[in-house]
Amino acid sequence: MRTRPLKVALLGCGVVGSEVARIMTTHADDLAARIGAPVELAGVAVRRPSKVREGIDPALVTTDATALVKRGDIDVVVEVIGGIEPARSLIVTAFEHGASVVSANKALLAQDGAALHAAADDHDKDLYYEAAVAGAIPLIRPLRESLAGDKVNRVLGIVNGTTNFILDKMDSTGAGYQEALDEATALGYAEADPTADVEAFDAAAKAAILAGIAFHTRVRLDDVYREGMTEVTAADFAAAKQIGCTIKLLAICERAADGGSVTARVHPAMIPLSHPLASVRGAYNAVFVESDAAGQLMFYGPGAGGAPTASAVLGDLVAVCRNRLNGATGPGESAYAALPVSPMGDVVTRYHISLDVADKPGVLAQVATVFAEHGVSIDTVRQQGRQEGDGEASLVVVTHRASDASLSGTVEALRKLDTVRGVASIMRVEGE
């Protein structure tokens, strides 16, 4: 074993960063044995140096992150501060001054992953980011390495624990959205400002990263269709149960049937209770990967939290340190396929549409005609009157597979019918 330690700079010492530092200290001997050399925490960049950080030598703490990554004796920079800047500049500076990088920064990687990979390649350094998607669940490395000889066709999963907790509570208790969100906040699953989670920005960033790796194509955050879950209601769950489904916020990355393009999207969807994703409870994550040779693989586990995320960071740290000792680098960006990313209008799936209609003869025929005129085939229809004598009824239509564009045209035409009082809800049905 080499006796000179590999030096690590830690950028950020919050929930995840403090766990990284703790594991580096408490598991130092094991990490050294696995790597082939000791690892030494050489500096910790923070915003508030006066805060007491248990187990960390105050002499290592600095507010000058730029000076830390420029030192020249740093082997690996671990970036867990999040956000776009200064994280982007610090990572590039680390490469320029001879360090490899381990990051958990999904937003930055989804927005500027290509540029960061290029900077790493320019300086012959590693960029690893297992912790950026699905916390402790090994997902990036299996896609990038274990399935490198296979053709991945679809990635489907729950990649945000906060939203899954909220939807699970709505499903299991009948709670409304706000009530479930309040409980998630009280338990520490949701931030004070939950926008990134509930409006699906977090999941969309993860979908961009997964699609890029799975399909060997550059997929940016702007390429991902995003729809939040704040409009999901208890009535939607009741409707889902009537067709044997529940509702999950899903990240879906797909290769087109002809192989000529890909799509990436995040939105709430009904999913059959028979599908394994339907039973993913609480703040857990689960991702299905479907490929030609391996078939269907499922990855399941805690998708967030200090210790689970730190586990993924440390796994990358061990891999990068091993590469460093061997004078090598691991897999970089693979974007050779350069497939176009299709717009949401081209996506084909099933739909559940709830309509408020006049309760009189001929309405169903009118509605069915509109669907037929727009090339949308109906799978099932259910009509139910409301209070006797009020002249109103509910009409629920579940379609066969149709494109988003054709469904949008159908709904626009339905709104023009005198007998259609309104469109109560539209939700995609996935996981067939």
Tab-separated table of C-alpha atoms in Angstrom:
chain	number	residue	atom	x	y	z
A	1	MET	CA	0.000	0.000	0.000
A	2	ARG	CA	1.202	3.489	-0.821
A	3	THR	CA	1.817	5.488	2.340
A	4	ARG	CA	1.454	8.999	0.923
A	5	PRO	CA	-2.225	9.894	1.283
A	6	LEU	CA	-4.491	11.030	-1.500
A	7	LYS	CA	-5.776	14.480	-0.568
A	8	VAL	CA	-9.465	15.321	-0.770
A	9	ALA	CA	-11.050	18.785	-0.778
A	10	LEU	CA	-14.682	18.921	0.329
A	11	LEU	CA	-16.845	21.733	-1.043
A	12	GLY	CA	-19.866	22.030	1.214
A	13	CYS	CA	-20.455	20.623	4.664
A	14	GLY	CA	-24.205	20.450	5.024
A	15	VAL	CA	-26.290	17.326	5.472
A	16	VAL	CA	-24.418	15.365	2.800
A	17	GLY	CA	-20.985	16.934	3.196
A	18	SER	CA	-20.865	16.328	6.937
A	19	GLU	CA	-21.730	12.658	6.360
A	20	VAL	CA	-18.977	12.369	3.754
A	21	ALA	CA	-16.466	13.790	6.241
A	22	ARG	CA	-17.711	11.496	9.009
A	23	ILE	CA	-17.436	8.342	6.892
A	24	MET	CA	-13.994	9.337	5.643
A	25	THR	CA	-12.881	9.582	9.267
A	26	THR	CA	-14.633	6.590	10.823
A	27	HIS	CA	-13.943	4.235	7.892
A	28	ALA	CA	-10.460	5.528	7.118
A	29	ASP	CA	-8.715	2.155	7.453
A	30	ASP	CA	-11.255	0.322	5.304
A	31	LEU	CA	-11.169	3.034	2.639
A	32	ALA	CA	-7.371	2.910	2.560
A	33	ALA	CA	-7.429	-0.871	2.146
A	34	ARG	CA	-9.956	-0.686	-0.679
A	35	ILE	CA	-8.153	2.110	-2.493
A	36	GLY	CA	-4.555	1.056	-1.896
A	37	ALA	CA	-3.576	4.309	-0.210
A	38	PRO	CA	-4.836	6.464	2.660
A	39	VAL	CA	-7.235	9.306	1.908
A	40	GLU	CA	-6.863	12.565	3.793
A	41	LEU	CA	-9.422	15.331	4.171
A	42	ALA	CA	-7.228	18.291	3.234
A	43	GLY	CA	-9.755	21.115	3.401
A	44	VAL	CA	-13.445	21.910	3.784
A	45	ALA	CA	-14.978	24.953	2.085
A	46	VAL	CA	-18.065	26.401	3.797
A	47	ARG	CA	-20.062	29.619	3.904
A	48	ARG	CA	-20.305	29.873	7.705
A	49	PRO	CA	-16.937	29.052	9.274
A	50	SER	CA	-18.112	29.771	12.821
A	51	LYS	CA	-20.526	26.840	12.863
A	52	VAL	CA	-19.325	23.888	14.960
A	53	ARG	CA	-18.780	20.802	12.798
A	54	GLU	CA	-18.325	17.717	14.907
A	55	GLY	CA	-15.386	15.550	13.915
A	56	ILE	CA	-13.837	18.130	11.576
A	57	ASP	CA	-10.625	19.927	12.540
A	58	PRO	CA	-11.447	23.680	12.498
A	59	ALA	CA	-8.037	24.256	10.909
A	60	LEU	CA	-9.331	22.551	7.741
A	61	VAL	CA	-12.312	24.880	7.381
A	62	THR	CA	-12.134	27.771	4.913
A	63	THR	CA	-14.484	30.163	3.165
A	64	ASP	CA	-12.161	30.462	0.167
A	65	ALA	CA	-13.249	27.538	-1.984
A	66	THR	CA	-11.366	28.821	-5.022
A	67	ALA	CA	-8.046	28.894	-3.162
A	68	LEU	CA	-8.711	25.380	-1.873
A	69	VAL	CA	-9.227	23.841	-5.322
A	70	LYS	CA	-6.238	25.784	-6.712
A	71	ARG	CA	-3.777	24.381	-4.179
A	72	GLY	CA	-2.231	21.938	-6.619
A	73	ASP	CA	-1.771	19.132	-4.091
A	74	ILE	CA	-5.457	18.165	-4.101
A	75	ASP	CA	-6.150	14.821	-5.777
A	76	VAL	CA	-9.957	14.789	-5.624
A	77	VAL	CA	-12.518	17.549	-5.121
A	78	VAL	CA	-15.888	16.467	-3.720
A	79	GLU	CA	-18.565	19.025	-4.636
A	80	VAL	CA	-21.775	18.898	-2.604
A	81	ILE	CA	-22.720	22.586	-2.481
A	82	GLY	CA	-25.317	22.331	-5.269
A	83	GLY	CA	-26.598	25.027	-7.594
A	84	ILE	CA	-25.016	26.322	-10.778
A	85	GLU	CA	-22.515	28.900	-9.545
A	86	PRO	CA	-20.003	28.901	-7.950
A	87	ALA	CA	-20.089	25.091	-8.325
A	88	ARG	CA	-19.467	25.162	-12.090
A	89	SER	CA	-16.465	27.494	-11.857
A	90	LEU	CA	-15.002	25.559	-8.929
A	91	ILE	CA	-15.255	22.228	-10.761
A	92	VAL	CA	-13.569	23.610	-13.884
A	93	THR	CA	-10.867	25.214	-11.735
A	94	ALA	CA	-10.300	21.892	-9.991
A	95	PHE	CA	-9.677	20.191	-13.341
A	96	GLU	CA	-7.315	22.974	-14.383
A	97	HIS	CA	-5.267	22.503	-11.240
A	98	GLY	CA	-4.930	18.743	-11.463
A	99	ALA	CA	-7.824	17.343	-9.413
A	100	SER	CA	-10.545	14.900	-10.395
A	101	VAL	CA	-14.094	15.655	-9.256
A	102	VAL	CA	-16.907	13.785	-7.523
A	103	SER	CA	-20.199	15.699	-7.585
A	104	ALA	CA	-23.774	15.270	-6.393
A	105	ASN	CA	-24.967	18.308	-8.349
A	106	LYS	CA	-27.865	17.141	-10.536
A	107	ALA	CA	-28.964	20.626	-11.595
A	108	LEU	CA	-25.501	21.562	-12.857
A	109	LEU	CA	-24.911	18.239	-14.592
A	110	ALA	CA	-28.296	18.386	-16.320
A	111	GLN	CA	-27.623	21.916	-17.536
A	112	ASP	CA	-23.887	21.845	-18.313
A	113	GLY	CA	-22.846	18.200	-18.210
A	114	ALA	CA	-21.339	18.302	-21.718
A	115	ALA	CA	-19.109	21.263	-20.884
A	116	LEU	CA	-17.979	19.710	-17.610
A	117	HIS	CA	-17.153	16.414	-19.311
A	118	ALA	CA	-15.202	18.328	-21.953
A	119	ALA	CA	-13.213	20.131	-19.256
A	120	ALA	CA	-12.473	16.824	-17.526
A	121	ASP	CA	-11.312	15.302	-20.821
A	122	ASP	CA	-9.163	18.330	-21.649
A	123	HIS	CA	-7.226	17.818	-18.421
A	124	ASP	CA	-7.371	13.999	-18.399
A	125	LYS	CA	-9.337	13.879	-15.143
A	126	ASP	CA	-12.382	12.015	-13.832
A	127	LEU	CA	-15.884	13.398	-13.349
A	128	TYR	CA	-18.083	11.010	-11.331
A	129	TYR	CA	-21.620	11.747	-10.110
A	130	GLU	CA	-23.439	8.654	-8.868
A	131	ALA	CA	-24.964	10.690	-6.031
A	132	ALA	CA	-26.655	13.100	-8.451
A	133	VAL	CA	-29.460	10.615	-9.188
A	134	ALA	CA	-31.413	8.440	-6.740
A	135	GLY	CA	-29.217	8.856	-3.654
A	136	ALA	CA	-27.665	5.602	-2.507
A	137	ILE	CA	-29.113	3.521	-5.360
A	138	PRO	CA	-26.379	2.376	-7.764
A	139	LEU	CA	-27.764	3.563	-11.085
A	140	ILE	CA	-25.288	5.753	-12.974
A	141	ARG	CA	-22.481	3.203	-12.909
A	142	PRO	CA	-24.688	0.259	-13.989
A	143	LEU	CA	-25.959	2.324	-16.927
A	144	ARG	CA	-22.534	3.658	-17.841
A	145	GLU	CA	-20.500	0.500	-17.253
A	146	SER	CA	-22.471	-2.675	-16.528
A	147	LEU	CA	-24.862	-2.117	-19.468
A	148	ALA	CA	-22.238	-0.612	-21.775
A	149	GLY	CA	-22.535	-3.624	-24.096
A	150	ASP	CA	-26.334	-3.601	-24.173
A	151	LYS	CA	-28.942	-1.377	-25.820
A	152	VAL	CA	-31.128	0.455	-23.301
A	153	ASN	CA	-34.606	1.223	-24.611
A	154	ARG	CA	-36.401	2.685	-21.614
A	155	VAL	CA	-35.775	4.082	-18.151
A	156	LEU	CA	-38.907	4.455	-16.010
A	157	GLY	CA	-38.952	5.337	-12.358
A	158	ILE	CA	-39.624	7.297	-9.208
A	159	VAL	CA	-36.602	9.540	-8.647
A	160	ASN	CA	-37.828	11.994	-6.019
A	161	GLY	CA	-38.554	10.800	-2.501
A	162	THR	CA	-40.449	13.902	-1.372
A	163	THR	CA	-43.072	13.663	-4.095
A	164	ASN	CA	-43.423	9.928	-3.638
A	165	PHE	CA	-44.036	10.429	0.086
A	166	ILE	CA	-46.745	13.004	-0.640
A	167	LEU	CA	-48.496	10.918	-3.289
A	168	ASP	CA	-48.252	7.800	-1.132
A	169	LYS	CA	-49.953	9.645	1.749
A	170	MET	CA	-52.698	10.889	-0.551
A	171	ASP	CA	-53.229	7.353	-1.805
A	172	SER	CA	-53.137	5.518	1.517
A	173	THR	CA	-55.009	8.021	3.724
A	174	GLY	CA	-57.203	9.977	1.320
A	175	ALA	CA	-55.462	13.209	2.326
A	176	GLY	CA	-55.462	16.220	0.046
A	177	TYR	CA	-52.288	17.550	-1.527
A	178	GLN	CA	-51.698	20.362	0.986
A	179	GLU	CA	-52.295	18.110	3.984
A	180	ALA	CA	-49.811	15.542	2.674
A	181	LEU	CA	-47.271	18.264	1.880
A	182	ASP	CA	-47.584	19.670	5.401
A	183	GLU	CA	-46.826	16.250	6.863
A	184	ALA	CA	-43.828	15.823	4.541
A	185	THR	CA	-42.528	19.207	5.681
A	186	ALA	CA	-43.011	18.396	9.360
A	187	LEU	CA	-41.086	15.142	8.944
A	188	GLY	CA	-38.223	16.850	7.107
A	189	TYR	CA	-38.883	15.233	3.724
A	190	ALA	CA	-39.914	18.516	2.084
A	191	GLU	CA	-37.957	21.765	2.118
A	192	ALA	CA	-39.491	25.003	3.392
A	193	ASP	CA	-39.803	25.891	-0.289
A	194	PRO	CA	-40.762	22.585	-1.955
A	195	THR	CA	-40.985	23.998	-5.487
A	196	ALA	CA	-38.009	22.082	-6.893
A	197	ASP	CA	-39.598	18.810	-5.807
A	198	VAL	CA	-43.336	19.261	-6.316
A	199	GLU	CA	-42.983	21.125	-9.623
A	200	ALA	CA	-40.657	18.311	-10.801
A	201	PHE	CA	-37.529	20.414	-11.473
A	202	ASP	CA	-35.483	17.965	-9.384
A	203	ALA	CA	-36.846	14.900	-11.172
A	204	ALA	CA	-36.430	16.553	-14.586
A	205	ALA	CA	-32.726	17.162	-13.939
A	206	LYS	CA	-32.300	13.513	-13.011
A	207	ALA	CA	-34.205	12.425	-16.117
A	208	ALA	CA	-31.856	14.477	-18.304
A	209	ILE	CA	-28.815	12.785	-16.764
A	210	LEU	CA	-30.313	9.291	-17.053
A	211	ALA	CA	-31.429	9.786	-20.658
A	212	GLY	CA	-28.026	11.088	-21.682
A	213	ILE	CA	-26.218	8.084	-20.255
A	214	ALA	CA	-28.784	5.479	-21.318
A	215	PHE	CA	-29.014	6.613	-24.936
A	216	HIS	CA	-25.451	7.939	-25.507
A	217	THR	CA	-26.970	11.288	-26.415
A	218	ARG	CA	-26.654	14.754	-24.935
A	219	VAL	CA	-29.920	15.533	-23.194
A	220	ARG	CA	-30.181	18.877	-21.419
A	221	LEU	CA	-32.665	19.943	-18.795
A	222	ASP	CA	-34.453	22.066	-21.411
A	223	ASP	CA	-35.078	18.925	-23.453
A	224	VAL	CA	-37.122	17.313	-20.668
A	225	TYR	CA	-40.889	17.796	-20.602
A	226	ARG	CA	-41.830	18.703	-17.035
A	227	GLU	CA	-45.202	18.676	-15.303
A	228	GLY	CA	-45.530	19.069	-11.537
A	229	MET	CA	-47.910	17.282	-9.188
A	230	THR	CA	-49.557	20.166	-7.350
A	231	GLU	CA	-52.826	19.709	-9.271
A	232	VAL	CA	-53.233	16.030	-8.322
A	233	THR	CA	-56.326	15.614	-6.140
A	234	ALA	CA	-57.969	13.002	-3.969
A	235	ALA	CA	-60.550	12.663	-6.750
A	236	ASP	CA	-57.765	11.682	-9.153
A	237	PHE	CA	-56.728	8.888	-6.791
A	238	ALA	CA	-60.333	7.724	-6.546
A	239	ALA	CA	-60.530	7.634	-10.347
A	240	ALA	CA	-57.246	5.751	-10.544
A	241	LYS	CA	-58.487	3.108	-8.119
A	242	GLN	CA	-61.548	2.536	-10.275
A	243	ILE	CA	-59.295	1.278	-13.079
A	244	GLY	CA	-56.904	-0.612	-10.781
A	245	CYS	CA	-54.191	2.056	-10.650
A	246	THR	CA	-52.444	4.466	-8.333
A	247	ILE	CA	-50.628	7.729	-9.151
A	248	LYS	CA	-46.876	8.327	-9.126
A	249	LEU	CA	-44.640	11.141	-10.350
A	250	LEU	CA	-42.594	9.331	-12.975
A	251	ALA	CA	-39.416	10.102	-14.875
A	252	ILE	CA	-39.650	8.389	-18.261
A	253	CYS	CA	-36.820	8.238	-20.786
A	254	GLU	CA	-37.557	6.289	-23.965
A	255	ARG	CA	-35.968	5.369	-27.251
A	256	ALA	CA	-38.417	5.625	-30.185
A	257	ALA	CA	-39.608	2.348	-31.658
A	258	ASP	CA	-37.595	3.001	-34.829
A	259	GLY	CA	-34.515	3.879	-32.752
A	260	GLY	CA	-34.160	7.239	-34.454
A	261	SER	CA	-34.950	9.551	-31.541
A	262	VAL	CA	-35.446	9.710	-27.778
A	263	THR	CA	-37.803	11.421	-25.364
A	264	ALA	CA	-37.440	12.455	-21.742
A	265	ARG	CA	-40.325	13.541	-19.564
A	266	VAL	CA	-41.491	13.869	-15.969
A	267	HIS	CA	-45.150	14.039	-14.979
A	268	PRO	CA	-47.779	12.439	-12.734
A	269	ALA	CA	-49.202	9.251	-14.190
A	270	MET	CA	-51.582	6.468	-13.306
A	271	ILE	CA	-49.780	3.150	-13.002
A	272	PRO	CA	-51.383	-0.290	-12.556
A	273	LEU	CA	-51.357	-1.679	-9.028
A	274	SER	CA	-49.784	-4.824	-10.475
A	275	HIS	CA	-46.672	-2.884	-11.496
A	276	PRO	CA	-43.800	-3.024	-8.953
A	277	LEU	CA	-43.498	0.786	-8.961
A	278	ALA	CA	-47.033	1.023	-7.562
A	279	SER	CA	-45.849	-0.528	-4.291
A	280	VAL	CA	-42.938	1.880	-3.743
A	281	ARG	CA	-43.888	3.633	-0.520
A	282	GLY	CA	-42.789	6.628	1.503
A	283	ALA	CA	-39.677	8.526	0.441
A	284	TYR	CA	-38.138	5.608	-1.444
A	285	ASN	CA	-37.038	5.648	-5.078
A	286	ALA	CA	-37.212	2.888	-7.677
A	287	VAL	CA	-36.102	2.824	-11.304
A	288	PHE	CA	-36.759	0.288	-14.066
A	289	VAL	CA	-34.248	-0.078	-16.865
A	290	GLU	CA	-35.344	-2.016	-19.950
A	291	SER	CA	-32.714	-3.209	-22.419
A	292	ASP	CA	-32.437	-5.645	-25.315
A	293	ALA	CA	-30.267	-8.298	-23.705
A	294	ALA	CA	-30.679	-7.839	-19.956
A	295	GLY	CA	-34.420	-7.348	-20.155
A	296	GLN	CA	-36.045	-5.518	-17.269
A	297	LEU	CA	-33.950	-4.493	-14.256
A	298	MET	CA	-35.209	-2.755	-11.125
A	299	PHE	CA	-33.135	-0.559	-8.802
A	300	TYR	CA	-34.720	0.279	-5.444
A	301	GLY	CA	-33.695	2.068	-2.272
A	302	PRO	CA	-33.498	5.365	-0.357
A	303	GLY	CA	-33.187	8.179	-2.852
A	304	ALA	CA	-32.181	11.023	-0.570
A	305	GLY	CA	-30.796	11.898	2.854
A	306	GLY	CA	-27.340	12.578	4.195
A	307	ALA	CA	-26.062	9.055	4.790
A	308	PRO	CA	-27.527	7.408	1.646
A	309	THR	CA	-26.241	10.186	-0.612
A	310	ALA	CA	-22.855	10.156	1.129
A	311	SER	CA	-22.661	6.422	0.442
A	312	ALA	CA	-22.867	7.133	-3.285
A	313	VAL	CA	-20.307	9.940	-2.989
A	314	LEU	CA	-17.859	7.659	-1.172
A	315	GLY	CA	-18.325	4.943	-3.779
A	316	ASP	CA	-17.285	7.429	-6.450
A	317	LEU	CA	-14.425	8.677	-4.296
A	318	VAL	CA	-13.014	5.149	-3.992
A	319	ALA	CA	-13.282	4.613	-7.772
A	320	VAL	CA	-11.653	7.951	-8.604
A	321	CYS	CA	-8.850	7.413	-6.097
A	322	ARG	CA	-8.128	3.976	-7.567
A	323	ASN	CA	-7.948	5.537	-11.019
A	324	ARG	CA	-5.619	8.187	-9.656
A	325	LEU	CA	-3.239	5.585	-8.252
A	326	ASN	CA	-3.236	3.677	-11.545
A	327	GLY	CA	-2.651	6.775	-13.643
A	328	ALA	CA	-5.911	6.204	-15.469
A	329	THR	CA	-9.367	7.700	-15.815
A	330	GLY	CA	-12.762	6.031	-15.830
A	331	PRO	CA	-15.527	6.303	-18.442
A	332	GLY	CA	-16.261	9.828	-19.619
A	333	GLU	CA	-19.186	11.165	-21.583
A	334	SER	CA	-20.576	8.861	-24.272
A	335	ALA	CA	-22.630	10.936	-26.696
A	336	TYR	CA	-21.700	9.259	-29.957
A	337	ALA	CA	-25.305	8.388	-30.883
A	338	ALA	CA	-26.349	12.070	-30.932
A	339	LEU	CA	-30.017	11.135	-31.302
A	340	PRO	CA	-32.547	13.950	-31.615
A	341	VAL	CA	-34.810	14.552	-28.632
A	342	SER	CA	-38.430	14.502	-29.768
A	343	PRO	CA	-40.968	16.994	-28.388
A	344	MET	CA	-43.713	15.933	-26.019
A	345	GLY	CA	-46.280	16.116	-28.820
A	346	ASP	CA	-44.703	13.018	-30.376
A	347	VAL	CA	-44.927	10.931	-27.199
A	348	VAL	CA	-47.366	8.020	-27.439
A	349	THR	CA	-49.104	6.734	-24.308
A	350	ARG	CA	-52.537	5.988	-22.846
A	351	TYR	CA	-54.782	8.649	-21.295
A	352	HIS	CA	-57.471	8.844	-18.626
A	353	ILE	CA	-59.867	11.738	-19.316
A	354	SER	CA	-62.691	12.807	-16.992
A	355	LEU	CA	-65.382	14.955	-18.580
A	356	ASP	CA	-68.327	16.829	-17.065
A	357	VAL	CA	-71.183	16.391	-19.563
A	358	ALA	CA	-74.883	16.929	-19.978
A	359	ASP	CA	-76.869	13.906	-18.786
A	360	LYS	CA	-78.918	13.236	-21.899
A	361	PRO	CA	-79.020	10.788	-24.827
A	362	GLY	CA	-76.454	11.159	-27.595
A	363	VAL	CA	-73.645	12.668	-25.531
A	364	LEU	CA	-71.520	9.524	-25.599
A	365	ALA	CA	-71.912	9.265	-29.375
A	366	GLN	CA	-70.788	12.882	-29.821
A	367	VAL	CA	-67.757	12.373	-27.621
A	368	ALA	CA	-66.817	9.119	-29.349
A	369	THR	CA	-67.068	10.842	-32.729
A	370	VAL	CA	-64.589	13.543	-31.658
A	371	PHE	CA	-62.107	10.903	-30.509
A	372	ALA	CA	-62.484	9.026	-33.806
A	373	GLU	CA	-62.047	12.177	-35.900
A	374	HIS	CA	-58.688	12.806	-34.205
A	375	GLY	CA	-57.482	9.237	-34.576
A	376	VAL	CA	-57.645	8.427	-30.860
A	377	SER	CA	-58.962	4.944	-30.131
A	378	ILE	CA	-61.065	4.458	-26.985
A	379	ASP	CA	-60.347	1.515	-24.706
A	380	THR	CA	-63.089	1.931	-22.067
A	381	VAL	CA	-65.864	4.395	-21.231
A	382	ARG	CA	-67.712	4.843	-17.966
A	383	GLN	CA	-70.644	7.248	-17.526
A	384	GLN	CA	-72.206	8.078	-14.192
A	385	GLY	CA	-75.000	10.466	-13.309
A	386	ARG	CA	-74.655	12.832	-10.375
A	387	GLN	CA	-77.584	14.085	-8.325
A	388	GLU	CA	-80.867	13.001	-9.808
A	389	GLY	CA	-82.462	15.734	-11.818
A	390	ASP	CA	-79.483	18.090	-12.053
A	391	GLY	CA	-78.872	17.197	-15.713
A	392	GLU	CA	-75.153	16.609	-15.197
A	393	ALA	CA	-73.059	13.465	-15.540
A	394	SER	CA	-69.429	12.356	-15.395
A	395	LEU	CA	-67.914	10.604	-18.388
A	396	VAL	CA	-64.567	8.831	-17.999
A	397	VAL	CA	-62.672	7.766	-21.104
A	398	VAL	CA	-59.534	5.623	-21.103
A	399	THR	CA	-57.799	5.574	-24.470
A	400	HIS	CA	-55.556	3.141	-26.241
A	401	ARG	CA	-52.101	4.525	-27.010
A	402	ALA	CA	-52.170	7.913	-28.697
A	403	SER	CA	-49.776	10.786	-29.268
A	404	ASP	CA	-49.820	13.782	-26.970
A	405	ALA	CA	-50.484	16.025	-29.972
A	406	SER	CA	-53.523	14.023	-31.128
A	407	LEU	CA	-54.897	13.928	-27.587
A	408	SER	CA	-54.474	17.697	-27.257
A	409	GLY	CA	-56.449	18.194	-30.482
A	410	THR	CA	-59.150	15.865	-29.193
A	411	VAL	CA	-59.533	17.746	-25.924
A	412	GLU	CA	-59.662	21.095	-27.712
A	413	ALA	CA	-62.492	19.799	-29.900
A	414	LEU	CA	-64.343	18.319	-26.915
A	415	ARG	CA	-64.347	21.699	-25.174
A	416	LYS	CA	-66.289	23.113	-28.130
A	417	LEU	CA	-69.187	20.660	-27.734
A	418	ASP	CA	-72.268	22.174	-26.130
A	419	THR	CA	-72.854	18.940	-24.248
A	420	VAL	CA	-69.397	18.983	-22.614
A	421	ARG	CA	-69.485	21.248	-19.571
A	422	GLY	CA	-65.770	20.912	-18.836
A	423	VAL	CA	-62.703	18.703	-18.732
A	424	ALA	CA	-62.277	17.708	-15.088
A	425	SER	CA	-58.879	16.017	-15.441
A	426	ILE	CA	-56.455	14.458	-17.904
A	427	MET	CA	-53.776	12.031	-16.771
A	428	ARG	CA	-51.444	9.702	-18.603
A	429	VAL	CA	-51.490	5.976	-17.905
A	430	GLU	CA	-48.054	4.312	-17.873
A	431	GLY	CA	-46.424	1.069	-16.861
A	432	GLU	CA	-48.266	-1.353	-19.119
